[in-house]
Amino acid sequence: MDALQALVDWLYKVEPQLAEDQPVHGDLDLVMNLMDAHKVFQKELGKRTGTVQVLKRSGRELIENSRDDTTWVKGQLQELSTRWDTVCKLSVSKQSRLEQALKQAEEFRDTVHMLLEWLSEAEQTLRFRGALPDDTEALQSLIDTHKEFMKKVEEKRVDVNAAVAMGEVILAVCHPDCITTIKHWITIIRARFEEVLTWAKQHQQRLETALSELVANAELLEELLAWIQWAETTLIQRDQEPIPQNIDRVKALIAEHQTFMEEMTRKQPDVDRVTKTYKRKTMEPTHGPFIEKSRSGNRKSLSQPTPPPMPILSQSEAKNPRINQLSARWQQVWLLALERQRKLNDALDRLEELKEFANFDFDVWRKKYMRWMNHKKSRVMDFFRRIDKDQDGKITRQEFIDGILASKFPTTKLEMMAVADIFDRDGDGYIDYYEFVAALHPNKDAYRPTTDADKIEDEVTRQVAQCKCAKRFQVEQIGENKYRFGDSQQLRLVRILRSTVMVRVGGGWMALDEFLVKNDPCRARGRTNIELREKFILPEGASQGMTPFRSRGRRSKPSSRAASPTRSSSSASQSNHSCTSMPSSPATPASGTKVIPSAGSKLKRPTPTFHSSRTSLAGDTSNSSSPASTGAKTNRADPKKSASRPGSRAGSRAGSRASSRRGSDASDFDLLETQSACSDTSESSAAGGQGNSRRGLNKPSKIPTMSKKTAAASPRTPCPKR
């Protein structure tokens, strides 16, 4: 009885799984899984068949042999038979439904795969169409082919709709586990078909647009070729006509040609559009337009553009020689038009230059140039130095003309030819600095420098220009009144003292011309080695000695300055304008003599600070505070004063110390006071002042300078030895 009850319970359990309302449709994989599960169930059902037969036989035997009430047993057997028959029928029904679902799933899969394969091929065909041909016949053939393709697409629309309908049917009775899969396949075939259909329509529109453009471009090509033919003929005829020599007529021709150029510029986009296909097929990179779109005014000169290189024709390009002809002739017409405009502009410039040159006045040109230079805050010397590349002090006519034109000064080459003739006075083909300045400043007083810095600059330039060395003596202005001289490029201060340009040397001042004599190699001509070393030679009977320092005594009053040996040497070193009348005889400069100094001499205590404002006015570049120079100054003093007034030496020494305390800070007022006192005395002296006057000047200079070869030397007075 327990076995019977267990079997009935199992039948009640499996019966719902075999119900008719259980979904068995879906994709192929799901249906195959359901069929495999149902086969397992059928095997188990077959195993339980023997058990059912045994239970039925046992039940019948029990009913027949039992004396008790067997109603319950009969009921159980009847229920077992009913349940068993029901489960068997449901199993057979499910088997048939699974077979039908499998067939439908296979059909749906095959339909979807075929559609996807065809859509992939169609997509590849549309994607790799390539460049469109540039002739009408080939393009029309592509359009016909694409129309046939569109028919096939429309035919495939029926298959797509059938596949979608089949999927919808399966989806209506689909197993829950396969709903997503069926929906996914339906979406894929719909989306892919719509995508291919869209691409096909776009390609059809592209082909139709290209065909219409080809037709329009063909018409435009013929129009452009006809216009280019007319333009080329017109330009050739105009070039053959002589250009008139009237400014108004030339301007009218320029305006007419400008209108022609504007019309040609407006047609440039049409030419680019027509040749677009040709340029796209070119193997070379696309060249930009070789003509500037914006045209300047009539007077602007147009640079000759470089024509773009003609590309090598490929097989596709050779099929349309009309486009090649258009490109070549368009370029040729542009070159003719630009050449015509250049000729007209040159003719107008030449006529206007001739008109202006007819009334050319060099004085007006010179004043305009000077005003232009002042407006630019430029200097004539800097401009000449910039043109003079080799710094030889002269430039050629062509360098002069090119330099003026390159400076953007508003002038013409015709005027510059006439100006160059005026500047080149000697006609040697070169313009030196003096000719340059003389032509720009014919009236020297009117253009005299207004400041000391300008006067100093002009004087330095004039003096340095006299250098005849192969390598010119270098002078560089660093700042106001500050210059660098020579190869050493030592910075020196330059000032004007009593109308004479003086150079700061060591602790004192030296006239510019004498400074250049000592430092410019070409000015030392005639000076022997003995003369160059004269300052280091001792006179006969003289020897050197050393004295100890003396304690500083009471300083003398300023009134004792006149008797000071240093003051005497400073006065005697002036250019033959000695403060005291003394006999002069040619001798070597006393600056190199050495004597035994007196006990009170400051042989060991040089006074460079005093020389910075006093002694250096004589132009001595050597160490004027050396013992030799001190002794020389003592020897040049008046012998009578040296002998009769021994007390004045101490006062002079004290005065020297008092003066040396001021050092290089001595004011120009003291310097000018000293020079004035000496020059006033020298004017009444009978000694000649011609030897050491400023070179190149007739009137004697008021600035003390030392002559290198004919210096006046006083009789030496022997100093007592200790």
XYZ file of C-alpha atoms in Angstrom, residues 135-395:
261
model
C 32.769 61.766 -66.385
C 29.033 61.678 -66.906
C 28.800 58.248 -68.551
C 30.579 56.385 -65.765
C 28.560 58.215 -63.148
C 25.284 57.379 -64.932
C 26.324 53.725 -65.047
C 26.895 53.795 -61.269
C 23.458 55.310 -60.780
C 21.819 52.517 -62.813
C 23.685 49.868 -60.839
C 22.630 51.455 -57.591
C 19.001 51.482 -58.671
C 19.146 47.708 -59.136
C 20.685 47.415 -55.702
C 17.829 49.457 -54.250
C 15.350 47.003 -55.822
C 17.086 44.122 -54.059
C 16.919 46.020 -50.795
C 13.189 46.480 -51.203
C 12.813 42.769 -51.955
C 14.702 41.911 -48.808
C 12.322 44.075 -46.856
C 9.693 41.286 -47.318
C 12.069 38.697 -45.865
C 12.873 40.974 -42.958
C 9.205 41.485 -42.221
C 8.591 37.719 -42.395
C 11.456 37.033 -40.006
C 10.181 39.674 -37.613
C 6.666 38.173 -37.769
C 8.068 34.721 -37.079
C 9.930 36.083 -34.103
C 6.807 37.763 -32.826
C 4.908 34.434 -33.054
C 7.637 32.652 -31.136
C 7.745 35.469 -28.639
C 4.007 35.086 -27.952
C 4.429 31.475 -26.708
C 8.068 31.740 -25.783
C 9.598 30.244 -22.682
C 10.395 32.946 -20.084
C 14.117 32.172 -20.258
C 14.218 32.969 -23.998
C 12.205 36.178 -24.233
C 15.322 38.416 -24.148
C 17.089 36.392 -26.834
C 14.172 36.473 -29.271
C 13.705 40.220 -28.763
C 17.438 40.755 -29.332
C 17.380 38.980 -32.706
C 14.290 40.879 -33.805
C 15.955 44.198 -32.909
C 19.183 43.288 -34.717
C 17.583 42.430 -38.034
C 15.408 45.540 -37.942
C 18.320 47.898 -37.066
C 20.736 46.417 -39.592
C 18.179 46.603 -42.357
C 17.332 50.240 -41.576
C 21.054 51.102 -41.474
C 21.727 49.524 -44.855
C 18.657 51.189 -46.305
C 19.817 54.598 -45.019
C 23.292 54.141 -46.490
C 21.812 53.106 -49.801
C 19.621 56.202 -49.930
C 22.564 58.448 -49.015
C 24.714 56.910 -51.726
C 21.908 57.368 -54.234
C 21.616 61.021 -53.259
C 25.386 61.407 -53.524
C 25.393 59.965 -57.008
C 22.562 62.207 -58.132
C 24.275 65.284 -56.653
C 27.555 64.388 -58.313
C 25.802 63.957 -61.646
C 24.121 67.351 -61.356
C 27.454 68.940 -60.376
C 29.165 67.341 -63.339
C 26.560 68.729 -65.679
C 26.801 72.188 -64.101
C 30.608 72.078 -64.075
C 30.679 71.057 -67.699
C 28.611 74.104 -68.602
C 30.739 76.330 -66.343
C 33.904 74.867 -67.846
C 32.865 75.887 -71.308
C 31.976 79.381 -70.106
C 35.329 79.782 -68.333
C 37.292 78.561 -71.332
C 35.495 81.059 -73.541
C 36.158 83.895 -71.061
C 39.827 82.922 -70.688
C 40.219 82.954 -74.450
C 38.789 86.482 -74.562
C 40.920 87.634 -71.595
C 44.137 86.259 -73.065
C 43.481 87.884 -76.427
C 42.651 91.210 -74.757
C 45.800 91.216 -72.604
C 48.045 90.402 -75.553
C 46.524 93.217 -77.598
C 46.919 95.708 -74.734
C 50.537 94.705 -74.180
C 51.317 95.350 -77.827
C 50.096 98.928 -77.504
C 52.742 101.411 -76.274
C 52.222 102.827 -72.808
C 51.391 106.561 -73.025
C 53.697 109.106 -71.421
C 50.848 110.957 -69.747
C 50.149 110.418 -66.071
C 46.384 110.782 -66.372
C 46.177 108.293 -69.224
C 48.374 105.823 -67.362
C 46.130 106.133 -64.297
C 43.111 105.477 -66.498
C 44.791 102.347 -67.866
C 45.589 101.220 -64.320
C 41.969 101.715 -63.247
C 40.776 99.768 -66.294
C 43.216 96.960 -65.575
C 42.216 96.939 -61.912
C 38.602 96.335 -62.963
C 39.784 93.439 -65.107
C 41.749 92.006 -62.158
C 38.724 92.250 -59.876
C 36.596 90.389 -62.405
C 39.238 87.717 -62.670
C 39.369 87.431 -58.881
C 35.607 86.902 -58.779
C 35.960 84.019 -61.231
C 38.666 82.329 -59.154
C 36.182 80.347 -56.968
C 34.461 79.035 -60.111
C 37.781 77.779 -61.446
C 38.564 76.128 -58.116
C 35.183 74.427 -58.071
C 35.562 73.129 -61.621
C 39.057 71.767 -61.006
C 38.180 70.292 -57.608
C 37.860 66.747 -58.930
C 41.099 67.139 -60.831
C 42.951 68.290 -57.728
C 41.505 65.486 -55.628
C 42.845 62.877 -58.023
C 46.303 64.402 -58.068
C 48.962 62.299 -56.451
C 50.789 65.412 -55.288
C 49.504 67.390 -52.289
C 46.907 69.999 -53.088
C 48.499 73.361 -53.779
C 46.946 76.519 -52.431
C 45.886 79.264 -54.785
C 48.929 80.978 -56.192
C 47.206 84.334 -56.385
C 46.457 86.533 -53.447
C 42.753 87.213 -53.289
C 43.114 90.751 -51.944
C 44.440 93.266 -54.406
C 46.100 96.405 -53.142
C 45.800 99.885 -54.532
C 47.035 101.059 -57.916
C 50.424 102.133 -56.668
C 51.281 98.949 -54.797
C 53.798 96.818 -56.598
C 52.796 93.197 -57.009
C 55.406 90.529 -56.524
C 55.592 87.964 -59.279
C 53.966 84.786 -57.910
C 55.449 81.400 -58.595
C 53.015 79.319 -60.665
C 51.998 76.027 -59.073
C 53.745 73.026 -60.626
C 51.679 71.170 -63.175
C 50.852 67.725 -61.769
C 51.661 64.597 -63.704
C 48.460 63.343 -65.298
C 47.228 59.959 -64.217
C 45.040 57.729 -66.350
C 41.845 59.132 -64.817
C 42.989 62.710 -65.319
C 43.964 62.192 -68.929
C 40.321 61.374 -69.707
C 39.341 65.004 -69.134
C 41.896 67.198 -70.932
C 39.526 70.172 -70.814
C 40.170 70.603 -67.102
C 43.921 70.451 -67.693
C 43.568 73.064 -70.399
C 41.544 75.306 -68.086
C 44.124 75.083 -65.294
C 47.084 75.845 -67.552
C 45.436 78.722 -69.405
C 44.062 80.240 -66.200
C 47.553 80.332 -64.751
C 48.918 81.864 -67.945
C 46.257 84.595 -67.957
C 47.013 85.436 -64.336
C 50.701 85.832 -65.129
C 49.893 88.063 -68.088
C 47.596 90.199 -65.934
C 50.181 90.577 -63.181
C 52.880 91.467 -65.689
C 50.575 94.053 -67.251
C 49.856 95.612 -63.855
C 53.557 95.697 -62.989
C 54.368 97.498 -66.232
C 51.633 100.071 -65.664
C 52.724 100.715 -62.080
C 56.364 101.045 -63.125
C 55.400 103.459 -65.883
C 53.351 105.562 -63.457
C 56.169 105.588 -60.912
C 58.664 106.607 -63.571
C 56.451 109.420 -64.866
C 55.815 110.766 -61.374
C 59.516 110.580 -60.540
C 60.333 112.510 -63.682
C 57.682 115.063 -62.792
C 59.063 115.490 -59.301
C 62.670 115.475 -60.494
C 61.965 118.303 -62.927
C 61.623 120.615 -59.927
C 64.364 118.954 -57.886
C 66.203 121.303 -55.537
C 69.090 119.851 -53.565
C 68.734 122.420 -50.808
C 65.094 121.417 -50.302
C 66.112 117.764 -50.336
C 68.901 118.414 -47.834
C 66.633 120.291 -45.430
C 63.984 117.596 -45.686
C 66.602 114.927 -44.995
C 67.962 116.801 -41.965
C 64.452 117.262 -40.571
C 63.832 113.567 -41.113
C 67.048 112.701 -39.274
C 66.132 114.982 -36.378
C 62.658 113.475 -36.214
C 64.184 110.004 -35.947
C 66.625 111.248 -33.295
C 69.440 109.998 -35.514
C 72.867 111.453 -36.155
C 74.647 111.880 -39.433
C 77.839 110.311 -38.135
C 75.999 107.182 -36.963
C 74.291 106.849 -40.336
C 77.576 107.184 -42.228
C 79.284 104.724 -39.893
C 76.465 102.225 -40.428
C 76.886 102.403 -44.208
C 80.684 102.287 -44.010
C 81.002 98.555 -43.396
C 84.820 98.409 -43.586
C 85.241 101.635 -41.567
C 87.697 103.151 -44.031
C 86.005 106.542 -43.916
C 84.533 106.430 -47.409
C 81.709 104.706 -49.242
